[in-house]
Amino acid sequence: MILFESLGLLQCICIAVVLLVTYPLCRGIYNVTFHPLARFPGPRLWGASRIPFIRSFLTGNLVHDIEKLHQQYGPTIRIAPNEITFSHPDAWNDIFQLRPGHLPFEIDPVWWGTPPGQPESMASAASEMVHRRMRRVLGYGFTQRALRAQEPIIQKYASMLIDRLRDQIGVSSNSDDAVVDIVSWFNFFTFDLFGDLGFDESFECLQHSEYHPWISLIFNNIKATCFIITARFYPLIDSILVKCIPKSIKKLQSDHYQQVRDKVQRRLTREIQRPDLMDSVMKNNEKLESMSLQEIESTFAILAIAASETTATVLSGTFNHLLCHPEMLKTLVEEARSHFAKEEDMTLDALKPLAYLNAVLNEGLRVCPPVPIMLPRLVPKGGDTICGIRFPGGTSVSFQSRALFRNPEYFHKSTSFLPERYLPEARKPDSPFYNDKLDIVLPFGLGLRGCLGKDLAWAEMRLAIARLVWRFDVEFVGTPVKWEELKTFLLVEKKPVMIRIRERKDFTLLQSSEFRPQQWARSALPALKSSAPRPDPSLFRRRYALHRLPRTVLSTADVHPPSRFIGPSGCNRLPIKMWQLPIPIVVLVLSQLCTFFNSISATPLSAQQAMRFSPARLLSASVLVNLTSTAVCTNLYVSSYAGDITSLQLIKSADDTYSLTKIAANNGSSPSPTWLEKDSKTGIVYGLDEGFTSPNGSISSYKPSSSGVLTQIDRHLTLGGPVSSILYNEGKSLAVAHYGGSALSTWNILPTGGLSPGQNFLFTLTKPGANPARQEAPHPHEALVDPTDSFIVVPDLGADLIRVFSIDKATSDLTEQTPFPVAAGSGPRHGAFLESAALKACKKESYGCMATSAQANNGTFFFLISELANTVTSYKVTYGEKSLGFEQVFQSGTYGNQTTPVGAASAEAILSPDHKYLLTSSRNATILNIPNFNTTNSTTLPSDTLQSWSINPTTGKLTFEQLAPAGGAFPRQFSVNKKGDLAAVGLQQSARVVILERNVLDGTFGKFVAEIGVPGEVTSVVWDE
Ligand code: HEM
């Protein structure tokens, strides 16, 4: 103390800096010279410091890097100052089996922590006694007898997998095939099955063809979990991270865990006898004497992931390899189809003897092990031997299964996928595989903590693969995934495997049998979409009848159910504060200091101490990493003629990459969702349904949860064919343009977010317009409100009019004013207003500025896009007492300086948020080509276009700036985020939503940063920010 007091601040800082630099250096030198593990082979740098290991781990390359190091340095290598790893068969027995006269090797707490707030699970129990107590109880659910009793549940999900795949055929086109990402479908299958076996509650992924938000969150945070683990190598960092977690994130994590707790508790309170995993736990642990309620919850939370992800990874990897070898696939198909005449004959027992199926799966487990590294154990106190070599107590020892399984010393053509090595012929001396050491392939581990679910996993894998190839003819679409190159972030980071499935030609429905798995699955799917081809929407449009409805005749009788997924999504809306940003850097600096202080103290942290620290840290670090890794997270809503409003989540990672994920779907605006509008003040989303299968459309309101799940508040039938809506009169009412119904309707918004009908304006034509095919009747295409919130303006495609309605601010009633005629046959479709500078200034100065005509008169412009003429026109707008005047000041073809392509159909026109650019889209002219979003597919994609125009705010004239690819076919509608740097485009004919970057400075569209397929014809996409 005296020494420190006598030193100045500068000197203290200098000493700290010197220590920071010299300590790691000295430590590194010690590690490679005098450290007890210094004599073991391995790269010097890895032995000197943990950093190279961490770098390799965090970049997902650890598995590959260590395999290479084993090839270079042999089967026993040092990969960190205190860690040795093995790829020698003898190490299996020495590390994982209990050897007589030896103590067990306990798990290394750095890797097996429990998240904060969660009790110890079977997986994290370091003490062998505690672990054995729990394993005994859980083990009853995994016996052969239990598996036999569980067969109907397993069959049910296999049937559902097949049925739901069958449902995909013909959905996006009228063909007899479907292209699916089989990786997702295998995941849906394994997660749903575990949900049922574990909690008696499926995750319903198969039913909805998408991940449950609980699962999405896990996948989205897996990289964060890797950071947590690395933070645990520096205990002080870990404890600092704990203190930095914002409350909201703690809540997000605890909500996530709470969902599993709720599932467990619901299952435990259900007085039912069913042969699931929980039933065994209850029967053999009646008084919770061997496993507490908290331990059950914690264990099942981990199992849900461990059981499902592993099995799905083997299924996906194996299938990927099979598809690369059509001759192997053919053999498998022949085996399955020749053995079974009917799907229901494929019982678990009947599948067991299929030699080729077993060989394929065994080879899949060898080449694509889902647990490529067996996580470290600790050499017991006093030291022990492994592979005949003595190691000091506390040494961390891991095992490289994948490196061993691919070692050419033990396997002929070790890195190739060759199921033949597992066939009986391979055991003959003349076989090239005769010397293969198949018994050292132990993908399920072994010993005290070996996999309990091995038989269940085999049952699932046999059934899924056999049923798939029995029912469907399958082939690759594009190029296969290079499985051996996939990164591993604790879990193998799988890439989509796109396959084309077609029902086998000779398939006939098997009606006679009593046991019909397909029927089970169907009964569990109440709200599935029809697999029948969808009718052409334009046909419906032409058939629309004009329904003259009195003002209040439409009712709420047809209100639809709420969103399919209720619960938190994978979207972490992280409240990052500026002060939190430098934390990771500070923490890293501190880490060096704390390592130093830890090491100079006489008693460095023991394993037990580390264990005490780690639970609290687990999630905390994850949370902090989340802060940086998923810091930008936005929801979007997408309407599609497939019947759903889909909630998407756009996540921007720390490395500036984006991902789009589906988080929920709501069919409350079915059958033909066509337009979405979000009230930025109340958050309520309004959805229109064009109602192709009935004379009426409908309007609904939805309340979004913070995670983007929509719950329907209200629904009313409307006049036919609603296509666009706009909030007006300070958000008190909504005006709706009806293309098919030739009308404009208004709706009053109730305090509850519900809707009550207002007025209906019905329009007629005395004779068809200049383009009779499209102008046989009035077709109001959009409803817009002027910048003073005093007029509704409606471009009418059928009547070549800009219709104008004045707003009564007291009642929200509209009065029709004299419309403005535009060029005959031009087909005005959409538009956008530019407010005058004076009005803008007024709004900026005072919230709720009482806009006057005088403020608006000078400098308000209206931009109109006309679908049939393919023009963009600017009008100077003049304000009269009860009317609007339009004076054309500019016109151009939609393609600016380029000739308009034949067949083009201009669509959307919106202003950029800074009001400096007009952004338009055009359809039916796929004049550009873009690289395929599936990077393994070299075929380019045809694309329609977006256009960007800069606006002269004084004259209202436009300058054409850019023709950009829209990301696919038919960009019917698009929207831009608040910041203006991202555009979301709904591609009607590509069944896709893409996100493009936008340069806010020059107004141009940039590269595509994310995309996602959305079933059916996408009609609109809006941001929820
Ligand atoms: C192909 C699929 C699977 C593979 C390759 C696999 C692999 C493994 C491995 C290697 C371990 C041991 C980890 C270690 O010792 O460090 C393990 C543990 C475990 N597995 Fe699996 N697993 C699979 C599927 C399943 C399934 C479907 C379930 C259950 C539904 C399951 C339940 C368990 C349990 C409970 C443990 C922990 C045992 C203990 O700590 O005592 N596994 N698994």
XYZ file of C-alpha atoms and ligand atoms in Angstrom, residues 96 112 122-123 131 135 138 142 194 277 303 306-307 310-311 314 365 370-371 374-375 377 443-445 448-454 456-457 460-461, ligand 1:
79
model
C -14.454 -42.133 -20.856
C -20.273 -27.654 -19.127
C -27.570 -34.012 -15.730
C -25.203 -32.701 -18.402
C -24.744 -37.392 -12.390
C -28.970 -40.690 -15.187
C -33.804 -40.699 -16.903
C -34.543 -45.042 -22.937
C -38.689 -34.563 -28.917
C -39.697 -39.739 -21.380
C -32.031 -32.481 -23.962
C -29.019 -32.184 -27.743
C -31.453 -34.849 -28.872
C -27.644 -34.215 -33.302
C -30.081 -36.534 -35.054
C -26.672 -36.931 -39.124
C -22.313 -41.189 -38.453
C -22.714 -34.341 -34.974
C -20.414 -34.383 -31.940
C -15.846 -35.004 -27.280
C -15.736 -32.088 -24.869
C -12.690 -33.963 -19.090
C -20.264 -41.325 -32.447
C -22.518 -41.762 -29.402
C -19.575 -41.703 -26.989
C -20.573 -43.199 -17.767
C -21.836 -40.330 -19.867
C -22.339 -42.099 -23.175
C -25.472 -41.266 -25.146
C -28.691 -42.441 -23.529
C -30.711 -41.782 -26.657
C -28.691 -43.938 -29.046
C -34.039 -43.672 -30.119
C -31.750 -41.788 -32.500
C -35.644 -41.896 -35.861
C -32.920 -42.018 -38.479
C -27.371 -39.259 -33.950
C -27.800 -38.759 -32.844
C -27.010 -38.592 -31.572
C -25.672 -38.593 -31.373
C -24.572 -38.773 -32.403
C -25.460 -38.400 -29.954
C -24.205 -38.326 -29.374
C -24.014 -38.174 -28.016
C -22.720 -38.125 -27.379
C -21.398 -38.211 -28.118
C -22.922 -37.998 -26.064
C -21.874 -38.001 -24.992
C -21.242 -36.685 -24.736
C -20.043 -36.821 -23.839
O -19.811 -37.862 -23.255
O -19.336 -35.835 -23.747
C -24.354 -37.953 -25.841
C -24.942 -37.813 -24.616
C -26.288 -37.882 -24.417
N -27.271 -38.043 -25.365
Fe -26.974 -38.248 -27.328
N -26.685 -38.290 -29.338
C -27.643 -38.420 -30.287
C -29.017 -38.385 -30.102
C -29.614 -38.379 -28.873
C -31.029 -38.463 -28.658
C -32.093 -38.595 -29.741
C -31.229 -38.399 -27.319
C -32.509 -38.439 -26.509
C -33.684 -38.161 -26.842
C -29.933 -38.281 -26.688
C -29.725 -38.227 -25.325
C -28.477 -38.089 -24.741
C -28.292 -37.945 -23.326
C -29.393 -37.959 -22.277
C -26.908 -37.806 -23.121
C -26.201 -37.538 -21.801
C -25.871 -38.769 -21.065
C -25.214 -38.435 -19.758
O -24.744 -37.321 -19.510
O -25.186 -39.336 -18.953
N -28.987 -38.279 -27.666
N -24.991 -38.072 -27.036
